Amino acid sequence: MTWETVIGLEIHAELSTASKIFCACPTAFGGDPNTHVCPVCAGLPGALPKLNRAVPDLAVRLGLSLGCAIERHSRFDRKNYFYPDLPKAYQISQLYAPICSDGRLEINSGGTGKSIGIREIHIEEDAGKLVHDSAGGATLMDFNRCGVPLVEIVTQPDFRSGHEVIAFLEALREILLYLRVSDCKMQEGSLRADVNLSVRQPGGALGVRTEMKNLNSFRAIGRAIDAETARQISILDAGGRVAQETRRWDDDRGESYGMRSKENAQDYRYFPEPDLLPVDIDDAWLASVENNLPELASKKRARYVREYGLAAQEAAALTSHVNLSTLFEDIAGRSGEPSESAHLITGEIMRLLNQTNMQPEALSVDVDKLSALIGLVSGGRINRSAYKETVEAVFMSDVDPRAYIAEKGLMMQSDGAIIADAVRDTIGENPGAAAEYRAGKEKAFGYLMGQAMKRLGGSGDPEKVRDALLSALRDE
Ligand code: ADP
Ligand code: MG
Ligand code: ZN
C-alpha cells in the first residue's frame, strides 16, 4: 500500500527582548542557576504579572510579515498543569484569542514552490529547566528561563515531506533573524520545533498523529521524520493502529519512544487569565509596528543590486546571514565604499569564518577598525597584501590597525629612490632571471617582482615597483 506523510509544526521561538514577559528579570541565556529570578517569575503567591510591551510588538511584527490577521483584542489564558519546571503550576498562554492568525509562508523545496498555512501565532511564557544530575541521582531546578517570552507558531498540516519541513524552518528562521524577533539559537533552545506527523492513503482522511519533541537541530528533525514515518507505516501495514501520543526523539539512538498519551485542550482546564488585561491594539499601535518593520533578506538583496550596483550573487552571499548583512551595511555606511565593503565580507571575512570554523552568529568584529582599513587601502596608503594581513589581525585579535601597520612596517612604500634601490639590488642578485626575462620568458618577471617586493618588506606600492622593474630591465 502507498502512504502519504502529513506533517504540521508547532514552533516555539524565544523573543529577543531584554527582560522577561511579565517581570523585569533579564532574559540572557546562561547565568548561574536561579540568578535571573524574582517573585513574579518564581511564581510566589500574591506576585502579579505585568506585560512587557515589547512582546506584543514583536509578535505583531512577525504576524504582519507572515501575512496574518492581527487580533485587535487578544487575551491571555491559563494553561494548568503541574511540572517541576513550572513553579506556578500554570503557564500563561493564549488559547481563545491568539494575537495573530491565518498567515502563510512560501517555501521552495527542491525547486518546487509551495505555500504553507500558518494557523496562528500566540504569545506565552517559557518554563524553567530541569538538570538531571546523574552523579547524585538528583534533579535540580533552574528557574532562569521561567517567564522568557515565546511565540508559538502553529502551521496547518500542509507538509508532505521532511524536505518541505526543513525548507520552511530555514525560511522562517531567516525571517525571525532579519526581523530581530528571535536569535534562533537552536543549541540554546531559542528555536524549537515539535513535529506532528501522521500517514494516510493519498488524498484520504487524516490519520492518527503523534507529536515528537526534543528535536534540537534541523538534521535531527529530518531524521526523526523519516523514522516516525517508517514506524507508523509498519504498524498500519501490519493491521495495527497508531496511538495518539507525544514521543521523545533520541537522536543518538535514532529512534523515538512514547512519553505520554496526547492530552487535549480540555485536560489543561484553560480559563481566562484573571491577573492580566487584554491587549488592545489600536490603529496607531499597528501603524507604528508596520512603519518600523525591519527589511527582510529578499528586499535587501534587491536593494544591494539597485543601490550599490553589486552583482546578484554577491548580494545573495551578503544576505546569507543577518549578521553578515548588518556588518556589510555598517562598514559600507562608515567607509562610504560599498563595493570595497562587499568584497571584504564575501572575501576575507567569509574566508576567516571558514578557516576558524566560526558560525556567523558568533561574528563580532570592530566596524570602525575595518572601515578605517578600507580607507587606507583605497587611499593607496597600504597595499592589498598588507590590507589582508591587517584584516586578519583585526578579526583574530582585535588589534589596532594603525598601530599594527606601523609596528610591522606595512605602510606602503612609494618613495621612488627606495624602490629604485630595491629593484637594482634584486636584478643584481638574480642575473639569471633577468637574462631569462630579456630573452622573452615572461614568467621570470613575476619571480623578480616577488623578490623586489620581498626586499621592500611586502609594503612596496605594487604599481611603482612594477614600473621601476620594467624600466630597469629595459635600460640595462
Ligand atoms: P493540539 O491542540 O493537540 O495541539 P492542534 O489541532 O492544535 O492540536 O494541532 C497541532 C499541530 O498538529 C498543528 O501543526 C497541526 O497542523 C498538526 N496536525 C493536526 N492534525 C494532524 C494530523 N492528523 N496529522 C499531522 N499533523 C496534524
Ligand atoms: Mg497545540
Ligand atoms: Zn522575574
Coordinates of C-alpha atoms and ligand atoms in Angstrom, one line a residue:
M1 CA 0.0 0.0 0.0
T2 CA 1.2 3.5 -0.7
W3 CA 1.2 6.0 2.2
E4 CA 1.3 9.8 2.2
T5 CA 3.0 11.6 5.1
V6 CA 1.2 14.6 6.6
I7 CA 3.0 16.9 9.0
G8 CA 2.1 20.0 10.9
L9 CA 4.6 22.0 13.1
E10 CA 4.4 23.8 16.4
I11 CA 7.4 26.1 16.6
H12 CA 8.5 27.9 19.7
A13 CA 10.7 30.9 19.3
E14 CA 12.1 32.9 22.3
L15 CA 11.7 36.6 21.7
S16 CA 14.7 38.9 21.7
T17 CA 13.5 41.1 24.5
A18 CA 15.9 42.3 27.2
S19 CA 13.6 41.4 30.0
K20 CA 11.1 38.7 30.7
I21 CA 7.4 38.7 29.6
F22 CA 5.8 39.6 33.0
C23 CA 8.7 40.9 35.1
A24 CA 11.9 42.9 34.8
C25 CA 14.3 39.9 35.1
P26 CA 16.8 39.6 32.3
T27 CA 16.3 37.0 29.5
A28 CA 20.0 36.5 28.9
F29 CA 20.9 32.8 28.3
G30 CA 23.0 31.1 30.9
G31 CA 24.0 32.8 34.2
D32 CA 24.3 30.9 37.4
P33 CA 21.2 28.9 38.2
N34 CA 18.3 30.8 39.7
T35 CA 20.0 34.2 39.5
H36 CA 17.6 35.7 37.0
V37 CA 14.6 35.2 39.2
C38 CA 12.1 37.3 41.1
P39 CA 8.8 36.6 43.0
V40 CA 6.8 37.0 39.7
C41 CA 8.7 34.5 37.6
A42 CA 9.3 32.2 40.5
G43 CA 5.5 32.0 41.0
L44 CA 5.4 33.2 44.6
P45 CA 1.8 33.6 45.9
G46 CA 0.5 37.2 45.5
A47 CA 3.1 38.3 42.9
L48 CA 1.3 39.9 39.9
P49 CA 2.4 39.8 36.3
K50 CA 2.7 42.9 34.1
L51 CA 3.0 42.6 30.4
N52 CA 6.3 43.7 28.7
R53 CA 5.1 45.9 25.9
A54 CA 7.9 44.7 23.6
V55 CA 6.3 41.2 23.5
P56 CA 3.1 42.0 21.5
D57 CA 5.2 44.4 19.4
L58 CA 7.5 41.6 18.3
A59 CA 4.6 39.1 17.8
V60 CA 2.7 41.6 15.6
R61 CA 5.9 42.3 13.7
L62 CA 6.2 38.6 12.9
G63 CA 2.5 38.2 12.2
L64 CA 2.5 41.1 9.7
S65 CA 5.5 39.6 7.9
L66 CA 3.7 36.2 7.6
G67 CA 0.5 37.8 6.2
C68 CA -1.5 37.1 9.4
A69 CA -4.7 38.8 10.5
I70 CA -3.8 40.7 13.7
E71 CA -6.3 40.2 16.6
R72 CA -7.0 43.7 17.9
H73 CA -8.3 42.4 21.3
S74 CA -6.1 39.5 22.2
R75 CA -6.3 37.9 25.6
F76 CA -4.3 35.6 27.9
D77 CA -5.4 32.3 29.2
R78 CA -4.1 30.0 31.9
K79 CA -3.0 26.5 30.9
N80 CA -3.0 24.5 34.1
Y81 CA -0.6 21.6 34.7
F82 CA 2.0 20.6 37.2
Y83 CA 5.6 20.0 36.3
P84 CA 8.6 20.9 38.5
D85 CA 10.0 23.4 35.9
L86 CA 6.7 25.4 36.1
P87 CA 6.6 26.8 39.7
K88 CA 3.2 28.5 39.3
A89 CA 1.7 25.2 38.1
Y90 CA 0.2 27.0 35.2
Q91 CA 1.6 28.6 32.1
I92 CA 0.2 31.9 30.9
S93 CA -0.6 31.4 27.2
Q94 CA -3.3 32.4 24.6
L95 CA -6.0 29.9 23.6
Y96 CA -9.2 31.7 22.8
A97 CA -7.9 34.9 21.1
P98 CA -4.3 34.4 19.9
I99 CA -2.6 37.6 18.7
C100 CA -2.2 36.5 15.0
S101 CA -3.9 34.0 12.8
D102 CA -4.3 32.8 9.2
G103 CA -1.0 33.6 7.7
R104 CA 1.2 31.8 5.2
L105 CA 4.8 31.4 4.2
E106 CA 6.0 30.5 0.7
I107 CA 8.7 27.9 0.6
N108 CA 10.9 26.4 -2.1
S109 CA 11.6 22.7 -1.7
G110 CA 13.8 21.1 -4.4
G111 CA 12.8 23.7 -6.9
T112 CA 9.1 23.4 -6.3
G113 CA 7.3 26.4 -4.7
K114 CA 4.6 25.8 -2.1
S115 CA 2.6 27.9 0.3
I116 CA 2.3 26.7 3.9
G117 CA -0.6 27.9 6.0
I118 CA 0.1 29.4 9.4
R119 CA -2.9 28.6 11.6
E120 CA -2.0 31.0 14.4
I121 CA 0.8 32.7 16.4
H122 CA 0.2 33.0 20.1
I123 CA 2.3 34.5 22.9
E124 CA 3.2 32.5 26.0
E125 CA 5.9 32.3 28.7
D126 CA 8.7 29.7 28.8
A127 CA 9.2 27.3 31.6
G128 CA 12.4 26.7 33.6
K129 CA 14.9 23.9 33.1
L130 CA 15.4 20.7 34.9
V131 CA 19.0 19.5 35.3
H132 CA 19.3 15.8 35.9
D133 CA 22.4 15.3 38.0
S134 CA 23.3 11.7 37.2
A135 CA 26.2 11.6 39.7
G136 CA 24.0 12.5 42.7
G137 CA 20.8 10.8 41.3
A138 CA 19.0 14.1 41.9
T139 CA 17.1 16.5 39.7
L140 CA 17.9 20.2 40.1
M141 CA 15.7 23.1 39.1
D142 CA 16.9 26.3 37.3
F143 CA 14.2 28.9 37.0
N144 CA 16.2 31.4 35.0
R145 CA 14.2 30.6 31.8
C146 CA 10.8 30.9 33.6
G147 CA 9.0 33.8 32.0
V148 CA 11.2 34.2 29.0
P149 CA 8.7 35.4 26.3
L150 CA 7.9 32.9 23.5
V151 CA 5.8 33.0 20.4
E152 CA 4.3 29.6 19.3
I153 CA 3.8 29.4 15.6
V154 CA 1.3 26.7 14.6
T155 CA 1.1 25.6 11.0
Q156 CA -1.6 23.8 9.1
P157 CA -0.9 20.1 8.4
D158 CA 0.4 21.2 4.9
F159 CA 3.8 19.4 4.8
R160 CA 4.2 16.2 2.8
S161 CA 7.9 15.5 3.5
G162 CA 10.9 16.2 5.7
H163 CA 12.4 18.4 2.9
E164 CA 9.4 20.7 3.0
V165 CA 9.7 21.0 6.7
I166 CA 13.4 21.9 6.6
A167 CA 12.8 24.4 3.8
F168 CA 10.0 26.0 5.9
L169 CA 12.1 26.2 9.0
E170 CA 15.0 27.7 7.1
A171 CA 12.7 30.4 5.6
L172 CA 11.1 31.1 8.9
R173 CA 14.5 31.3 10.7
E174 CA 15.7 33.9 8.1
I175 CA 12.5 36.0 8.8
L176 CA 12.9 35.7 12.6
L177 CA 16.5 36.8 12.4
Y178 CA 16.0 39.7 9.9
L179 CA 13.0 40.9 11.9
R180 CA 15.1 40.7 15.1
V181 CA 12.3 38.8 16.7
S182 CA 14.4 35.9 17.9
D183 CA 18.1 34.9 17.8
C184 CA 17.0 31.4 16.8
K185 CA 19.9 29.6 18.5
M186 CA 18.8 26.0 18.5
Q187 CA 21.6 24.9 20.7
E188 CA 20.4 27.3 23.4
G189 CA 16.8 26.4 22.8
S190 CA 15.7 29.7 21.3
L191 CA 14.1 27.9 18.4
R192 CA 12.3 24.6 19.0
A193 CA 10.1 22.7 16.7
D194 CA 7.6 19.9 17.6
V195 CA 6.6 17.7 14.7
N196 CA 3.1 16.4 14.4
L197 CA 3.0 13.5 11.9
S198 CA 0.5 11.1 10.6
V199 CA 0.3 8.9 7.4
R200 CA -2.8 8.3 5.2
Q201 CA -3.9 7.0 1.9
P202 CA -3.1 9.7 -0.6
G203 CA -6.0 12.2 -0.5
G204 CA -7.9 10.3 2.1
A205 CA -8.9 11.4 5.6
L206 CA -6.2 12.4 8.0
G207 CA -4.7 9.6 10.0
V208 CA -3.9 9.5 13.8
R209 CA -0.9 11.6 14.5
T210 CA 1.9 11.6 17.0
E211 CA 3.8 14.6 18.3
M212 CA 7.6 14.5 18.5
K213 CA 9.6 16.6 20.9
N214 CA 13.2 17.1 21.8
L215 CA 14.4 17.9 18.3
N216 CA 17.5 20.0 18.7
S217 CA 18.7 20.5 15.1
F218 CA 17.4 20.6 11.5
R219 CA 19.3 17.4 11.0
A220 CA 17.5 15.7 13.9
I221 CA 14.2 16.9 12.6
G222 CA 14.8 15.3 9.2
R223 CA 15.9 12.0 10.8
A224 CA 13.0 12.0 13.2
I225 CA 10.5 12.5 10.4
D226 CA 11.9 9.6 8.4
A227 CA 12.0 7.3 11.4
E228 CA 8.5 8.2 12.5
T229 CA 7.0 7.8 9.0
A230 CA 8.5 4.3 8.8
R231 CA 7.3 3.4 12.2
Q232 CA 3.7 4.4 11.6
I233 CA 3.7 2.7 8.2
S234 CA 4.9 -0.6 9.6
I235 CA 2.2 -0.5 12.3
L236 CA -0.5 0.2 9.8
D237 CA 0.8 -2.3 7.2
A238 CA 0.6 -5.0 10.0
G239 CA -3.0 -4.1 10.6
G240 CA -2.4 -2.2 13.8
R241 CA -3.4 1.3 15.0
V242 CA -1.2 4.3 15.7
A243 CA -1.6 5.6 19.2
Q244 CA -2.1 9.3 19.5
E245 CA 0.7 10.2 21.8
T246 CA 3.7 12.5 22.5
R247 CA 7.0 10.9 21.7
R248 CA 10.5 11.9 22.6
W249 CA 13.2 11.7 19.9
D250 CA 16.6 10.3 20.9
D251 CA 19.0 11.5 18.2
D252 CA 21.9 9.3 19.4
R253 CA 19.8 6.1 19.1
G254 CA 18.0 7.4 16.0
E255 CA 14.6 6.4 17.5
S256 CA 11.7 7.9 19.4
Y257 CA 9.8 6.5 22.3
G258 CA 6.4 7.3 23.8
M259 CA 6.3 9.9 26.7
R260 CA 2.6 10.2 27.4
S261 CA -0.7 9.8 25.6
K262 CA -1.6 13.0 23.9
E263 CA -3.6 15.3 26.1
N264 CA -6.4 17.5 24.8
A265 CA -7.0 21.2 25.4
Q266 CA -9.8 20.2 28.0
D267 CA -7.2 18.4 30.1
Y268 CA -5.4 21.7 30.8
R269 CA -8.6 23.4 32.2
Y270 CA -7.8 26.6 30.3
F271 CA -9.5 29.7 31.6
P272 CA -9.1 33.4 31.0
E273 CA -6.1 34.8 33.0
P274 CA -7.5 37.0 35.7
D275 CA -4.3 38.8 36.5
L276 CA -3.8 40.4 33.1
L277 CA -5.7 42.9 31.0
P278 CA -6.5 42.1 27.3
V279 CA -4.1 43.5 24.8
D280 CA -5.9 46.2 22.8
I281 CA -4.0 47.0 19.6
D282 CA -5.3 50.3 18.2
D283 CA -4.6 51.7 14.7
A284 CA -1.7 53.9 15.9
W285 CA 0.0 50.9 17.6
L286 CA -0.5 48.7 14.5
A287 CA 0.8 51.5 12.2
S288 CA 3.9 52.1 14.4
V289 CA 4.8 48.4 14.1
E290 CA 4.1 48.4 10.4
N291 CA 6.2 51.5 9.8
N292 CA 9.1 50.1 11.7
L293 CA 9.3 46.6 10.1
P294 CA 12.9 45.7 9.5
E295 CA 13.9 45.0 5.9
L296 CA 13.8 41.3 5.0
A297 CA 16.6 39.5 3.2
S298 CA 14.8 39.4 -0.2
K299 CA 14.3 43.2 -0.1
K300 CA 17.9 43.7 1.0
R301 CA 19.2 41.6 -1.9
A302 CA 17.3 43.7 -4.4
R303 CA 18.4 46.9 -2.8
Y304 CA 22.1 46.0 -2.8
V305 CA 21.9 45.4 -6.5
R306 CA 19.9 48.5 -7.2
E307 CA 21.7 51.0 -4.8
Y308 CA 25.2 49.7 -4.7
G309 CA 25.4 48.1 -8.1
L310 CA 26.5 44.8 -6.6
A311 CA 26.2 41.5 -8.6
A312 CA 23.2 39.4 -7.6
Q313 CA 25.4 36.6 -6.4
E314 CA 27.4 38.9 -4.1
A315 CA 24.1 40.4 -2.7
A316 CA 23.0 36.8 -2.1
A317 CA 26.2 36.0 -0.2
L318 CA 25.9 39.1 1.9
T319 CA 22.4 38.3 3.0
S320 CA 23.1 34.6 3.6
H321 CA 23.1 35.6 7.3
V322 CA 21.7 38.6 9.0
N323 CA 24.9 39.3 10.8
L324 CA 26.8 39.4 7.6
S325 CA 24.4 41.9 6.0
T326 CA 24.4 44.0 9.1
L327 CA 28.2 44.1 9.1
F328 CA 28.2 45.0 5.4
E329 CA 25.8 47.8 5.9
D330 CA 27.6 49.2 8.9
I331 CA 31.0 49.1 7.1
A332 CA 29.6 50.5 3.8
G333 CA 28.0 53.3 5.7
R334 CA 31.1 54.1 7.8
S335 CA 33.6 53.8 5.0
G336 CA 31.4 55.2 2.2
E337 CA 32.8 52.4 0.0
P338 CA 30.0 49.8 -0.6
S339 CA 31.7 47.7 -3.2
E340 CA 35.0 47.5 -1.3
S341 CA 33.0 46.7 1.8
A342 CA 31.1 43.9 0.0
H343 CA 34.4 42.4 -1.2
L344 CA 35.7 42.5 2.3
I345 CA 32.8 40.5 3.7
T346 CA 32.4 38.0 0.8
G347 CA 36.2 37.6 0.6
E348 CA 38.3 37.9 3.7
I349 CA 35.6 37.8 6.4
M350 CA 33.9 34.7 5.0
R351 CA 37.3 33.1 4.4
L352 CA 38.3 33.7 8.1
L353 CA 34.9 32.5 9.4
N354 CA 35.5 29.3 7.4
Q355 CA 39.1 29.0 8.5
T356 CA 38.2 29.4 12.2
N357 CA 35.1 27.2 11.9
M358 CA 33.0 30.1 13.3
Q359 CA 29.3 30.5 12.6
P360 CA 28.1 33.9 11.5
E361 CA 26.0 34.0 14.8
A362 CA 29.3 34.3 16.7
L363 CA 30.7 37.0 14.4
S364 CA 32.0 40.1 16.3
V365 CA 34.5 42.4 14.6
D366 CA 35.1 46.1 15.1
V367 CA 33.3 48.1 12.4
D368 CA 35.4 51.2 12.9
K369 CA 38.7 49.3 12.5
L370 CA 37.6 47.6 9.3
S371 CA 36.2 50.8 7.9
A372 CA 39.5 52.5 8.6
L373 CA 41.4 49.7 6.8
I374 CA 39.2 50.2 3.8
G375 CA 40.1 53.9 3.8
L376 CA 43.8 53.0 4.0
V377 CA 43.8 50.5 1.1
S378 CA 41.6 52.5 -1.2
G379 CA 43.6 55.7 -0.4
G380 CA 46.7 53.9 -1.5
R381 CA 48.3 54.0 1.9
I382 CA 48.7 50.2 2.2
N383 CA 48.8 47.6 -0.5
R384 CA 46.4 44.6 -0.8
S385 CA 48.6 42.1 0.9
A386 CA 49.1 44.5 3.9
Y387 CA 45.4 45.1 4.0
K388 CA 44.6 41.4 4.1
E389 CA 47.1 40.7 6.8
T390 CA 45.8 43.5 8.9
V391 CA 42.1 42.5 8.4
E392 CA 43.1 39.1 9.6
A393 CA 44.8 40.5 12.7
V394 CA 41.7 42.6 13.5
F395 CA 39.5 39.6 13.1
M396 CA 41.7 37.3 15.1
S397 CA 42.9 39.5 17.9
D398 CA 41.1 42.9 17.5
V399 CA 44.4 44.7 17.0
D400 CA 44.5 48.5 16.5
P401 CA 45.1 48.6 12.7
R402 CA 47.3 51.8 12.6
A403 CA 49.5 50.6 15.4
Y404 CA 49.7 47.1 13.8
I405 CA 50.7 48.6 10.4
A406 CA 53.3 50.9 11.9
E407 CA 54.8 48.1 14.0
K408 CA 55.0 45.7 11.1
G409 CA 56.2 48.4 8.7
L410 CA 53.3 47.8 6.3
M411 CA 52.7 51.4 5.3
M412 CA 53.0 51.5 1.5
Q413 CA 56.5 52.3 0.3
S414 CA 56.2 54.6 -2.6
D415 CA 59.4 56.5 -2.3
G416 CA 60.9 56.3 -5.8
A417 CA 64.5 56.2 -4.6
I418 CA 64.0 53.4 -2.2
I419 CA 62.0 51.4 -4.7
A420 CA 64.7 52.0 -7.4
D421 CA 67.4 50.8 -5.0
A422 CA 65.5 47.6 -4.2
V423 CA 64.9 46.9 -7.9
R424 CA 68.6 47.4 -8.7
D425 CA 69.7 45.1 -5.9
T426 CA 67.1 42.5 -7.0
I427 CA 68.4 42.4 -10.6
G428 CA 72.0 42.4 -9.3
E429 CA 71.3 39.3 -7.2
N430 CA 69.3 37.5 -9.9
P431 CA 71.2 37.9 -13.1
G432 CA 69.8 34.6 -14.4
A433 CA 66.2 35.6 -14.1
A434 CA 66.9 39.0 -15.6
A435 CA 68.5 37.4 -18.6
E436 CA 65.6 34.9 -19.0
Y437 CA 63.1 37.8 -19.0
R438 CA 65.1 39.7 -21.5
A439 CA 65.2 36.6 -23.7
G440 CA 61.4 36.7 -23.7
K441 CA 60.5 34.5 -20.7
E442 CA 57.6 36.4 -19.2
K443 CA 57.4 34.1 -16.2
A444 CA 60.7 35.4 -14.9
F445 CA 59.2 38.8 -14.4
G446 CA 56.8 37.5 -11.8
Y447 CA 59.7 36.0 -9.9
L448 CA 61.7 39.2 -10.0
M449 CA 58.6 41.2 -8.9
G450 CA 58.2 38.9 -5.9
Q451 CA 61.9 39.2 -5.0
A452 CA 61.7 43.1 -5.2
M453 CA 58.5 43.1 -3.0
K454 CA 60.2 40.9 -0.5
R455 CA 63.1 43.2 -0.3
L456 CA 60.7 46.0 0.4
G457 CA 59.2 44.1 3.3
G458 CA 56.0 43.4 1.3
S459 CA 55.0 47.0 1.6
G460 CA 56.0 48.4 -1.8
D461 CA 53.5 50.1 -3.9
P462 CA 53.0 47.3 -6.5
E463 CA 52.4 49.7 -9.4
K464 CA 55.5 51.7 -8.7
V465 CA 57.6 48.6 -8.2
R466 CA 56.4 47.1 -11.4
D467 CA 57.1 50.3 -13.4
A468 CA 60.6 50.6 -11.8
L469 CA 61.4 46.9 -12.5
L470 CA 60.2 47.2 -16.2
S471 CA 62.3 50.2 -16.9
A472 CA 65.4 48.9 -15.1
L473 CA 65.2 45.6 -17.2
R474 CA 64.8 47.7 -20.3
D475 CA 67.7 50.0 -19.6
E476 CA 70.4 47.5 -18.9
Ligands
ADP1 P1 -3.4 20.3 19.7 O1 -4.5 21.1 20.1 O2 -3.5 18.9 20.1 O3 -2.0 20.9 19.9 P2 -3.8 21.1 17.0 O4 -5.0 20.8 16.3 O5 -3.6 22.4 17.6 O6 -3.6 20.0 18.1 O7 -2.6 20.8 16.0 C1 -1.3 20.9 16.4 C2 -0.4 20.6 15.2 O8 -0.7 19.3 14.7 C3 -0.7 21.6 14.0 O9 0.5 22.0 13.5 C4 -1.5 20.8 13.1 O10 -1.2 21.2 11.7 C5 -0.9 19.4 13.3 N1 -1.9 18.3 13.0 C6 -3.2 18.2 13.4 N2 -3.7 17.1 13.0 C7 -2.8 16.4 12.3 C8 -2.7 15.1 11.6 N3 -3.7 14.3 11.6 N4 -1.5 14.8 11.0 C9 -0.5 15.6 11.1 N5 -0.5 16.8 11.7 C10 -1.6 17.2 12.3
MG2 MG -1.3 22.8 20.1
ZN3 ZN 11.3 37.7 37.3

